[in-house]
Amino acid sequence: MLSVIVFLPLVGAILVLLAGGSGDRRDREPAVRTLALAVSLATFLVTLLLWWRFDPTSADYQFVERHAWIPAFGIQYLVGVDGISLLLVVLTGFLTPLALLSSWDSVHKNVKMFSFFILALESSMLGVFVSIDLFLFYVFWDFVLIPMYFLIGIWGYERRVYAAVKFILYTMAGSVLMLVAIIGLAYAYASTSPTGTPSFNLLDLYAVRLSWPMEMWFFLAFAVAFLIKVPLFPFHTWLPDAHVEAPTAGSIILAGVMLKMGTYGLFRFAFPLFPSAAMYFAPWIGVLAVIGIIYGALVAMVQPDMKKLVAYSSVSHLGFVVLGLCAMNVQGAQGAVYQMLNHGVSTGGLFMIVGMLSDRRHTRLISEFGGLKAVMPRLVAAFLLITLASIALPGMNGFVGEFLILVGTFLWSSKLAAFAASGVILSAVYMLWMFQRVNYGEITNEKNRTLPDLTMREWVMMVPTIAMCIVMGVVPGVFLRPMEPSVKRTIERVTGRSYAATSQPQHVVALGAKPAPVPAAPLPPAARDSRIASPEPTAASRRPRSASSE
Amino acid sequence: MTEYAAMIPLVIVALSATAAMLAEAFRQPGERMPIAGLGLIGLAGAAVASGFLWNSDAHSMGVIRSDNFALFINFVLCIIGVLTMLMSGDVVEREQIPAGEYYALTLFAICGMMMMAAATDLLVVFLALEILSLAVYVLTGIRRRSASGAEAAFKYFLLGAFSSAFFLYGIAFAFALSGSTRIEQIGEALSRQGAGEPSTLALLTVGLLAVGFAFKVSAVPFHMWTPDAYEGAPTIVTAFMSTAVKAAAFAAFVRVFLSPLEPLKNEWIPMLGVLAGLTMILGTVVGVVQTNVKRMLAYSSIAHAGYLLLGIVSANTTGKAAILFYLLAYAVTNMGALGIVALLGTSQNQHDELRDFSGLWKSRPGLAGLMTIFLLSLGGLPPTAGFIGKWYIFSAAIQEGHYWLAIIGVLTSVISVFFYLRIVVMMYMTEGSDAVRPRLGATAVAGLALAVVAVLYLGVLPTRALDLALDSISTIF
């Protein structure tokens, strides 16, 4: 089933190429668009089916498919999903049709190739999330760059070539060092394995024990690759360029899914593969994340261009995700994974709105707008809901994620949590200020008087997005439950602590998703900081290096 | 008969070359003759014969050994030859190159290369080197009216002669050392010397042979001839030279350095390691500033020589197999890329400047797409042959703990992606030039299709080729 999900878009992409005829044929445009949309919707349905059949109580990989690929090097075609990747797969399936829809009226240059690249991109992103073999993962990880490069470079705005080249070189420079580390790790495994062949199977590699300098260097190589992708301050400089110049569909996918590949990689690969190095560097990464949160928010505040504003807000929001992961406890990590999904939906939504406005006015400058509420009440209402989701209003999705992350961070370091919390306020400031300048007040620009409100197609895009924002805010348990066992296991792998004795964390109870049994026995000391009501704040704020050190 | 079995593939190629020469001699003026077809038949015959010889480890007269290693190189050379024959038709007609001579020289060069890959005697290696070099010198300058062609051929000839002299001198020292020019006997003599300090004679042998090979594979600092020769030669010849000569030279390089000179490993590994690092760095860094596509690909070919050297420096099983796979991957990729450049030229203008590629996507979307795949493969991005090749080479280096060389390798790959992408940017993201785009003949299209299928096949399902490569190195210890 996973192979179907991964390769269906690719097959669709090839069909699109065939259906489009040779050259750039205008008359085939509707057929090409419909076909591409149908393929992406079909993929989405299969991902939903995957979720339906997923066993939420297990922390193991499910739907595993295994084929020998390059046996001489222990390379397999090995795919599977667990609770962490499952929802990211669904998210990818959800956003791709929206991205295609968003380009319906704005892209007319060679629609065939455009749809081809979007579908190829979907395929490779899905591949990244389901790969368990590191070689396979790297192949997909690198391949993602190619369609995105073309999407930015061909269908982007004025400085598209610069942005596209910067994007691909920046992210590639990070990934190739990871390649060296991957190979090094596989040979480290080979030196200990009985057969002497290397393995790229993640589950094998989790067991590899490295010397400290090796572990440190390998961790850094992995971490830099992922942090560039996230992007974490100070590796973020490619992002504003790429976002601003990318076409709307590209921005939706870039912000919605591709940035998550970085945080996903950190949590899936970098942390559990090199646990001691991860524990050693986590405070540093955490500090960078907090700097990113505040820096991104401050820079977003002064942007005159809406798209750039949203891009910097991504830097800020992804800082939260990284911070939650660095906290290395269940709350933080779960919040981080949840926030990945939230950010995908709400920032995807924001880029759709910005795209709609820029399609209407061919500008994205905030100063060009003003008083839109009187002209396009429905679009502005949608805009408001998405904005509220993005600034984490309680009842919307962003709240759940940021709350969990802050709880997790507080348990780890109250100082970082305090600084991070200021980012929540700042995000309200820049988003609402932008919203106010664009939508309220008098109509200052005559061109805005005659803008049409939401069209049918735009309704189709906005309704599911907003619905997801609300659903994820109201019933987070639906999404948190399947990911919980896997998140716990990953955290156990990194920290060496066991969560077997702990029950459901309390926050889930607070949000009314699932009743948690009260633990009968007193908690083991090692598990203490996974509880919200920690009796010793000083002990909880200091993070233990391992289970035994506390 | 069995005495000569090992030579059958190269005899077949030599016969087809002779047939091509005769066909040209008996051709009426103005008569069209499918001489390339003769070449195709010869190459196909050589490939089939190599297939029959697989696993037989046939020897001829103690100086030619058709072990799987040589046969693998034979296959690579046959593929290169077939692609050259297929894509040459249009070019030969357009540039008014004398067809018979062109095809005959190409085939003789391939014959020399096959001999070089199979030679187990340093003098035969030298003989093969001269056979292929002389043919390639002439091919470089085959456009008699072209000044740059003449200059390129002359430079190539002079520096090539120098390198041959170095090589011959190295052979002389090897003879002085061991009393023989046979590879096995040199190896025995060296291992008899034991593990202590190697003699000056041995060091001189290693150094001079290394210089000779470094010239041929265009490793820095012996690369000076490469950009000029590649730029001045007709583009299709550049494609042939950059892939086939490299394959043959590396085959002999591996056979000489990784078997008889293996005992001196500790002496030459640091030296070749430095050479590999410099070659990778210089090839890519200088490639960045080129505006002529042929020159750019010439520097890229220098960089690729650096990656291949990494395989020799690793000196392990993975490294040897990686070299074979990389040669195959590079052959199909670079034949494709330079083939497209060759096919885009017209008789007035070569159209090999970067700006000539602008807007190719609009006028020839298919060619632009193929070129993109070839360039991505050169840059080492998945899912192409180039990615697997680089992966394999870097694996070999990391396995031996050469982390720094691997890091230089991956970082230069990123830089090289920058200049490959310049061509992509031109093709896709720049408005069209008014360059006339010639129509492609059916054979050229077939050649490009073959190359692209091979690039993707080796990139997605490399298992078979990798296993063959691993299977081919058992006789090189």
PDB file of C-alpha atoms in Angstrom, chain A residues 192-421:
ATOM      1  CA  THR A 192      30.438  -4.955  14.050  1.00  0.00           C
ATOM      2  CA  SER A 193      28.001  -7.108  12.109  1.00  0.00           C
ATOM      3  CA  PRO A 194      28.723 -10.817  11.763  1.00  0.00           C
ATOM      4  CA  THR A 195      28.492 -10.851   7.975  1.00  0.00           C
ATOM      5  CA  GLY A 196      30.578  -7.750   7.462  1.00  0.00           C
ATOM      6  CA  THR A 197      28.194  -6.205   4.971  1.00  0.00           C
ATOM      7  CA  PRO A 198      27.040  -2.696   5.688  1.00  0.00           C
ATOM      8  CA  SER A 199      23.402  -1.999   6.354  1.00  0.00           C
ATOM      9  CA  PHE A 200      21.330   1.071   5.746  1.00  0.00           C
ATOM     10  CA  ASN A 201      18.345  -0.211   7.648  1.00  0.00           C
ATOM     11  CA  LEU A 202      17.503   2.377  10.249  1.00  0.00           C
ATOM     12  CA  LEU A 203      16.552  -0.239  12.824  1.00  0.00           C
ATOM     13  CA  ASP A 204      19.951  -1.916  12.460  1.00  0.00           C
ATOM     14  CA  LEU A 205      21.748   1.378  12.653  1.00  0.00           C
ATOM     15  CA  TYR A 206      20.004   2.411  15.858  1.00  0.00           C
ATOM     16  CA  ALA A 207      22.050  -0.313  17.516  1.00  0.00           C
ATOM     17  CA  VAL A 208      25.428   0.989  16.322  1.00  0.00           C
ATOM     18  CA  ARG A 209      27.604   2.380  19.071  1.00  0.00           C
ATOM     19  CA  LEU A 210      30.187   4.879  17.927  1.00  0.00           C
ATOM     20  CA  SER A 211      33.151   6.473  19.569  1.00  0.00           C
ATOM     21  CA  TRP A 212      32.369   9.940  20.881  1.00  0.00           C
ATOM     22  CA  PRO A 213      34.191  12.020  18.213  1.00  0.00           C
ATOM     23  CA  MET A 214      32.624   9.931  15.460  1.00  0.00           C
ATOM     24  CA  GLU A 215      29.208  10.265  16.978  1.00  0.00           C
ATOM     25  CA  MET A 216      29.652  13.985  17.365  1.00  0.00           C
ATOM     26  CA  TRP A 217      30.758  14.535  13.791  1.00  0.00           C
ATOM     27  CA  PHE A 218      28.088  12.302  12.345  1.00  0.00           C
ATOM     28  CA  PHE A 219      25.448  14.006  14.431  1.00  0.00           C
ATOM     29  CA  LEU A 220      26.618  17.403  13.271  1.00  0.00           C
ATOM     30  CA  ALA A 221      26.553  16.291   9.647  1.00  0.00           C
ATOM     31  CA  PHE A 222      23.004  15.026   9.998  1.00  0.00           C
ATOM     32  CA  ALA A 223      21.879  17.956  12.084  1.00  0.00           C
ATOM     33  CA  VAL A 224      23.229  20.561   9.685  1.00  0.00           C
ATOM     34  CA  ALA A 225      21.477  18.886   6.760  1.00  0.00           C
ATOM     35  CA  PHE A 226      18.182  18.908   8.610  1.00  0.00           C
ATOM     36  CA  LEU A 227      18.545  22.294  10.247  1.00  0.00           C
ATOM     37  CA  ILE A 228      19.213  23.899   6.895  1.00  0.00           C
ATOM     38  CA  LYS A 229      16.044  22.329   5.606  1.00  0.00           C
ATOM     39  CA  VAL A 230      13.970  23.397   8.639  1.00  0.00           C
ATOM     40  CA  PRO A 231      15.434  26.140   8.427  1.00  0.00           C
ATOM     41  CA  LEU A 232      16.807  27.041  11.806  1.00  0.00           C
ATOM     42  CA  PHE A 233      18.422  30.395  12.455  1.00  0.00           C
ATOM     43  CA  PRO A 234      21.177  31.060  11.205  1.00  0.00           C
ATOM     44  CA  PHE A 235      20.704  28.652   8.284  1.00  0.00           C
ATOM     45  CA  HIS A 236      17.453  30.235   7.177  1.00  0.00           C
ATOM     46  CA  THR A 237      18.614  32.695   4.570  1.00  0.00           C
ATOM     47  CA  TRP A 238      17.541  30.613   1.599  1.00  0.00           C
ATOM     48  CA  LEU A 239      13.959  30.410   2.805  1.00  0.00           C
ATOM     49  CA  PRO A 240      12.683  33.974   2.328  1.00  0.00           C
ATOM     50  CA  ASP A 241      14.112  34.061  -1.186  1.00  0.00           C
ATOM     51  CA  ALA A 242      12.691  30.709  -2.131  1.00  0.00           C
ATOM     52  CA  HIS A 243       9.291  31.508  -0.652  1.00  0.00           C
ATOM     53  CA  VAL A 244       8.947  34.929  -2.110  1.00  0.00           C
ATOM     54  CA  GLU A 245       9.927  33.868  -5.587  1.00  0.00           C
ATOM     55  CA  ALA A 246       8.122  30.532  -5.662  1.00  0.00           C
ATOM     56  CA  PRO A 247       4.698  30.293  -7.266  1.00  0.00           C
ATOM     57  CA  THR A 248       1.846  29.884  -4.779  1.00  0.00           C
ATOM     58  CA  ALA A 249       1.690  26.131  -5.263  1.00  0.00           C
ATOM     59  CA  GLY A 250       5.414  25.911  -4.641  1.00  0.00           C
ATOM     60  CA  SER A 251       5.146  27.971  -1.464  1.00  0.00           C
ATOM     61  CA  ILE A 252       2.311  25.827  -0.156  1.00  0.00           C
ATOM     62  CA  ILE A 253       4.316  22.667  -0.621  1.00  0.00           C
ATOM     63  CA  LEU A 254       7.585  24.215   0.480  1.00  0.00           C
ATOM     64  CA  ALA A 255       6.180  25.574   3.720  1.00  0.00           C
ATOM     65  CA  GLY A 256       3.579  22.901   4.199  1.00  0.00           C
ATOM     66  CA  VAL A 257       5.607  19.783   3.677  1.00  0.00           C
ATOM     67  CA  MET A 258       9.228  20.347   2.746  1.00  0.00           C
ATOM     68  CA  LEU A 259      10.236  22.236   5.850  1.00  0.00           C
ATOM     69  CA  LYS A 260       8.817  19.367   7.881  1.00  0.00           C
ATOM     70  CA  MET A 261      11.243  17.057   6.204  1.00  0.00           C
ATOM     71  CA  GLY A 262      13.930  18.809   8.230  1.00  0.00           C
ATOM     72  CA  THR A 263      12.235  18.493  11.604  1.00  0.00           C
ATOM     73  CA  TYR A 264      11.105  14.989  10.763  1.00  0.00           C
ATOM     74  CA  GLY A 265      14.692  14.076   9.900  1.00  0.00           C
ATOM     75  CA  LEU A 266      15.968  15.474  13.179  1.00  0.00           C
ATOM     76  CA  PHE A 267      13.497  13.475  15.174  1.00  0.00           C
ATOM     77  CA  ARG A 268      13.633  10.303  13.153  1.00  0.00           C
ATOM     78  CA  PHE A 269      17.316  10.125  12.280  1.00  0.00           C
ATOM     79  CA  ALA A 270      19.634  12.617  13.922  1.00  0.00           C
ATOM     80  CA  PHE A 271      18.440  12.295  17.510  1.00  0.00           C
ATOM     81  CA  PRO A 272      17.863   8.549  17.900  1.00  0.00           C
ATOM     82  CA  LEU A 273      20.881   7.534  15.803  1.00  0.00           C
ATOM     83  CA  PHE A 274      23.282   9.601  17.882  1.00  0.00           C
ATOM     84  CA  PRO A 275      21.638   9.908  21.277  1.00  0.00           C
ATOM     85  CA  SER A 276      24.578  11.123  23.354  1.00  0.00           C
ATOM     86  CA  ALA A 277      25.567  13.717  20.800  1.00  0.00           C
ATOM     87  CA  ALA A 278      21.935  14.771  20.548  1.00  0.00           C
ATOM     88  CA  MET A 279      21.753  15.216  24.300  1.00  0.00           C
ATOM     89  CA  TYR A 280      24.991  17.126  24.236  1.00  0.00           C
ATOM     90  CA  PHE A 281      23.990  19.510  21.482  1.00  0.00           C
ATOM     91  CA  ALA A 282      20.293  19.845  22.287  1.00  0.00           C
ATOM     92  CA  PRO A 283      20.727  22.895  24.525  1.00  0.00           C
ATOM     93  CA  TRP A 284      22.651  24.675  21.783  1.00  0.00           C
ATOM     94  CA  ILE A 285      20.086  23.820  19.166  1.00  0.00           C
ATOM     95  CA  GLY A 286      17.385  24.835  21.628  1.00  0.00           C
ATOM     96  CA  VAL A 287      18.984  28.235  22.088  1.00  0.00           C
ATOM     97  CA  LEU A 288      19.243  28.676  18.316  1.00  0.00           C
ATOM     98  CA  ALA A 289      15.600  27.686  18.038  1.00  0.00           C
ATOM     99  CA  VAL A 290      14.559  30.340  20.536  1.00  0.00           C
ATOM    100  CA  ILE A 291      16.678  32.929  18.753  1.00  0.00           C
ATOM    101  CA  GLY A 292      14.967  31.834  15.548  1.00  0.00           C
ATOM    102  CA  ILE A 293      11.533  32.175  17.110  1.00  0.00           C
ATOM    103  CA  ILE A 294      12.139  35.738  18.226  1.00  0.00           C
ATOM    104  CA  TYR A 295      14.269  36.793  15.291  1.00  0.00           C
ATOM    105  CA  GLY A 296      11.805  35.377  12.768  1.00  0.00           C
ATOM    106  CA  ALA A 297       8.940  37.149  14.482  1.00  0.00           C
ATOM    107  CA  LEU A 298      10.739  40.473  14.666  1.00  0.00           C
ATOM    108  CA  VAL A 299      11.821  40.354  11.044  1.00  0.00           C
ATOM    109  CA  ALA A 300       8.340  39.280   9.985  1.00  0.00           C
ATOM    110  CA  MET A 301       6.922  42.307  11.713  1.00  0.00           C
ATOM    111  CA  VAL A 302       8.680  44.792   9.483  1.00  0.00           C
ATOM    112  CA  GLN A 303       8.126  43.071   6.150  1.00  0.00           C
ATOM    113  CA  PRO A 304       6.259  45.129   3.569  1.00  0.00           C
ATOM    114  CA  ASP A 305       5.585  42.031   1.472  1.00  0.00           C
ATOM    115  CA  MET A 306       2.930  39.613   2.712  1.00  0.00           C
ATOM    116  CA  LYS A 307       4.642  36.574   1.316  1.00  0.00           C
ATOM    117  CA  LYS A 308       7.915  37.460   2.920  1.00  0.00           C
ATOM    118  CA  LEU A 309       6.087  38.045   6.177  1.00  0.00           C
ATOM    119  CA  VAL A 310       4.599  34.572   6.045  1.00  0.00           C
ATOM    120  CA  ALA A 311       8.019  33.174   5.135  1.00  0.00           C
ATOM    121  CA  TYR A 312       9.652  34.698   8.196  1.00  0.00           C
ATOM    122  CA  SER A 313       6.733  33.576  10.317  1.00  0.00           C
ATOM    123  CA  SER A 314       7.655  30.069   9.176  1.00  0.00           C
ATOM    124  CA  VAL A 315      11.153  30.569  10.531  1.00  0.00           C
ATOM    125  CA  SER A 316       9.579  31.514  13.827  1.00  0.00           C
ATOM    126  CA  HIS A 317       7.080  28.657  13.901  1.00  0.00           C
ATOM    127  CA  LEU A 318       9.589  26.046  12.897  1.00  0.00           C
ATOM    128  CA  GLY A 319      11.755  27.336  15.736  1.00  0.00           C
ATOM    129  CA  PHE A 320       8.992  26.166  18.035  1.00  0.00           C
ATOM    130  CA  VAL A 321       9.016  22.746  16.465  1.00  0.00           C
ATOM    131  CA  VAL A 322      12.773  22.369  16.872  1.00  0.00           C
ATOM    132  CA  LEU A 323      12.556  23.622  20.444  1.00  0.00           C
ATOM    133  CA  GLY A 324       9.906  21.033  21.246  1.00  0.00           C
ATOM    134  CA  LEU A 325      12.089  18.302  19.828  1.00  0.00           C
ATOM    135  CA  CYS A 326      15.118  19.483  21.759  1.00  0.00           C
ATOM    136  CA  ALA A 327      13.194  19.285  25.006  1.00  0.00           C
ATOM    137  CA  MET A 328      13.403  15.515  24.557  1.00  0.00           C
ATOM    138  CA  ASN A 329      10.296  14.714  26.495  1.00  0.00           C
ATOM    139  CA  VAL A 330       6.988  13.360  25.337  1.00  0.00           C
ATOM    140  CA  GLN A 331       5.067  16.597  25.618  1.00  0.00           C
ATOM    141  CA  GLY A 332       7.614  18.595  23.718  1.00  0.00           C
ATOM    142  CA  ALA A 333       8.092  16.033  20.997  1.00  0.00           C
ATOM    143  CA  GLN A 334       4.431  15.331  20.593  1.00  0.00           C
ATOM    144  CA  GLY A 335       3.730  19.009  20.443  1.00  0.00           C
ATOM    145  CA  ALA A 336       6.466  19.406  17.879  1.00  0.00           C
ATOM    146  CA  VAL A 337       5.097  16.691  15.626  1.00  0.00           C
ATOM    147  CA  TYR A 338       1.636  18.142  16.068  1.00  0.00           C
ATOM    148  CA  GLN A 339       2.901  21.594  15.285  1.00  0.00           C
ATOM    149  CA  MET A 340       4.443  20.270  12.067  1.00  0.00           C
ATOM    150  CA  LEU A 341       0.974  19.288  10.936  1.00  0.00           C
ATOM    151  CA  ASN A 342      -0.557  22.546  12.136  1.00  0.00           C
ATOM    152  CA  HIS A 343       2.001  24.649  10.460  1.00  0.00           C
ATOM    153  CA  GLY A 344       1.494  22.700   7.251  1.00  0.00           C
ATOM    154  CA  VAL A 345      -2.215  23.385   7.256  1.00  0.00           C
ATOM    155  CA  SER A 346      -2.274  26.943   8.512  1.00  0.00           C
ATOM    156  CA  THR A 347       0.744  28.267   6.637  1.00  0.00           C
ATOM    157  CA  GLY A 348      -0.449  26.430   3.562  1.00  0.00           C
ATOM    158  CA  GLY A 349      -3.702  28.312   4.064  1.00  0.00           C
ATOM    159  CA  LEU A 350      -1.931  31.630   4.485  1.00  0.00           C
ATOM    160  CA  PHE A 351       0.010  31.131   1.279  1.00  0.00           C
ATOM    161  CA  MET A 352      -3.227  30.285  -0.511  1.00  0.00           C
ATOM    162  CA  ILE A 353      -4.768  33.531   0.690  1.00  0.00           C
ATOM    163  CA  VAL A 354      -1.715  35.552  -0.262  1.00  0.00           C
ATOM    164  CA  GLY A 355      -1.792  33.801  -3.615  1.00  0.00           C
ATOM    165  CA  MET A 356      -5.450  34.762  -4.100  1.00  0.00           C
ATOM    166  CA  LEU A 357      -4.726  38.373  -3.288  1.00  0.00           C
ATOM    167  CA  SER A 358      -1.712  38.509  -5.530  1.00  0.00           C
ATOM    168  CA  ASP A 359      -3.618  36.820  -8.376  1.00  0.00           C
ATOM    169  CA  ARG A 360      -6.203  39.584  -8.091  1.00  0.00           C
ATOM    170  CA  ARG A 361      -3.868  42.518  -7.735  1.00  0.00           C
ATOM    171  CA  HIS A 362      -0.492  41.215  -8.975  1.00  0.00           C
ATOM    172  CA  THR A 363       1.180  42.649  -5.948  1.00  0.00           C
ATOM    173  CA  ARG A 364       1.815  41.350  -2.485  1.00  0.00           C
ATOM    174  CA  LEU A 365       2.747  44.607  -0.789  1.00  0.00           C
ATOM    175  CA  ILE A 366       0.730  45.239   2.336  1.00  0.00           C
ATOM    176  CA  SER A 367       0.617  48.948   1.587  1.00  0.00           C
ATOM    177  CA  GLU A 368      -1.201  48.305  -1.673  1.00  0.00           C
ATOM    178  CA  PHE A 369      -4.149  46.840   0.201  1.00  0.00           C
ATOM    179  CA  GLY A 370      -6.413  48.140   2.938  1.00  0.00           C
ATOM    180  CA  GLY A 371     -10.114  47.959   3.669  1.00  0.00           C
ATOM    181  CA  LEU A 372     -10.615  44.690   1.845  1.00  0.00           C
ATOM    182  CA  LYS A 373     -13.300  43.675   4.312  1.00  0.00           C
ATOM    183  CA  ALA A 374     -15.855  45.830   2.586  1.00  0.00           C
ATOM    184  CA  VAL A 375     -15.044  44.394  -0.830  1.00  0.00           C
ATOM    185  CA  MET A 376     -14.444  40.729  -0.164  1.00  0.00           C
ATOM    186  CA  PRO A 377     -16.088  39.826   3.129  1.00  0.00           C
ATOM    187  CA  ARG A 378     -15.872  36.082   2.588  1.00  0.00           C
ATOM    188  CA  LEU A 379     -12.246  36.016   1.635  1.00  0.00           C
ATOM    189  CA  VAL A 380     -11.430  38.218   4.600  1.00  0.00           C
ATOM    190  CA  ALA A 381     -13.370  35.900   6.909  1.00  0.00           C
ATOM    191  CA  ALA A 382     -11.328  32.964   5.679  1.00  0.00           C
ATOM    192  CA  PHE A 383      -8.202  35.067   6.055  1.00  0.00           C
ATOM    193  CA  LEU A 384      -9.153  35.839   9.639  1.00  0.00           C
ATOM    194  CA  LEU A 385      -9.710  32.219  10.576  1.00  0.00           C
ATOM    195  CA  ILE A 386      -6.391  31.150   9.093  1.00  0.00           C
ATOM    196  CA  THR A 387      -4.632  34.038  10.796  1.00  0.00           C
ATOM    197  CA  LEU A 388      -6.113  33.062  14.130  1.00  0.00           C
ATOM    198  CA  ALA A 389      -5.023  29.482  13.587  1.00  0.00           C
ATOM    199  CA  SER A 390      -1.546  30.689  12.796  1.00  0.00           C
ATOM    200  CA  ILE A 391      -1.249  32.793  15.949  1.00  0.00           C
ATOM    201  CA  ALA A 392      -2.401  29.860  18.058  1.00  0.00           C
ATOM    202  CA  LEU A 393      -5.716  31.062  19.354  1.00  0.00           C
ATOM    203  CA  PRO A 394      -7.195  28.514  21.764  1.00  0.00           C
ATOM    204  CA  GLY A 395      -9.658  26.353  19.918  1.00  0.00           C
ATOM    205  CA  MET A 396      -7.563  26.467  16.780  1.00  0.00           C
ATOM    206  CA  ASN A 397      -4.894  23.965  15.882  1.00  0.00           C
ATOM    207  CA  GLY A 398      -1.854  26.136  16.557  1.00  0.00           C
ATOM    208  CA  PHE A 399      -2.761  26.449  20.200  1.00  0.00           C
ATOM    209  CA  VAL A 400      -2.511  22.744  20.924  1.00  0.00           C
ATOM    210  CA  GLY A 401       0.876  22.401  19.334  1.00  0.00           C
ATOM    211  CA  GLU A 402       2.448  25.480  20.841  1.00  0.00           C
ATOM    212  CA  PHE A 403       0.973  24.709  24.233  1.00  0.00           C
ATOM    213  CA  LEU A 404       2.446  21.223  24.264  1.00  0.00           C
ATOM    214  CA  ILE A 405       5.783  22.513  23.077  1.00  0.00           C
ATOM    215  CA  LEU A 406       5.891  25.162  25.767  1.00  0.00           C
ATOM    216  CA  VAL A 407       4.931  22.619  28.413  1.00  0.00           C
ATOM    217  CA  GLY A 408       7.670  20.324  27.227  1.00  0.00           C
ATOM    218  CA  THR A 409      10.186  23.143  27.086  1.00  0.00           C
ATOM    219  CA  PHE A 410       9.225  24.365  30.518  1.00  0.00           C
ATOM    220  CA  LEU A 411       9.926  20.942  31.948  1.00  0.00           C
ATOM    221  CA  TRP A 412      13.324  21.117  30.374  1.00  0.00           C
ATOM    222  CA  SER A 413      14.327  24.731  30.831  1.00  0.00           C
ATOM    223  CA  SER A 414      12.037  27.385  32.134  1.00  0.00           C
ATOM    224  CA  LYS A 415      14.219  30.181  30.773  1.00  0.00           C
ATOM    225  CA  LEU A 416      13.977  28.969  27.196  1.00  0.00           C
ATOM    226  CA  ALA A 417      10.260  28.467  27.663  1.00  0.00           C
ATOM    227  CA  ALA A 418       9.864  32.030  28.838  1.00  0.00           C
ATOM    228  CA  PHE A 419      11.679  33.426  25.845  1.00  0.00           C
ATOM    229  CA  ALA A 420       9.810  31.140  23.490  1.00  0.00           C
ATOM    230  CA  ALA A 421       6.511  32.219  24.965  1.00  0.00           C
TER     231      ALA A 421
END
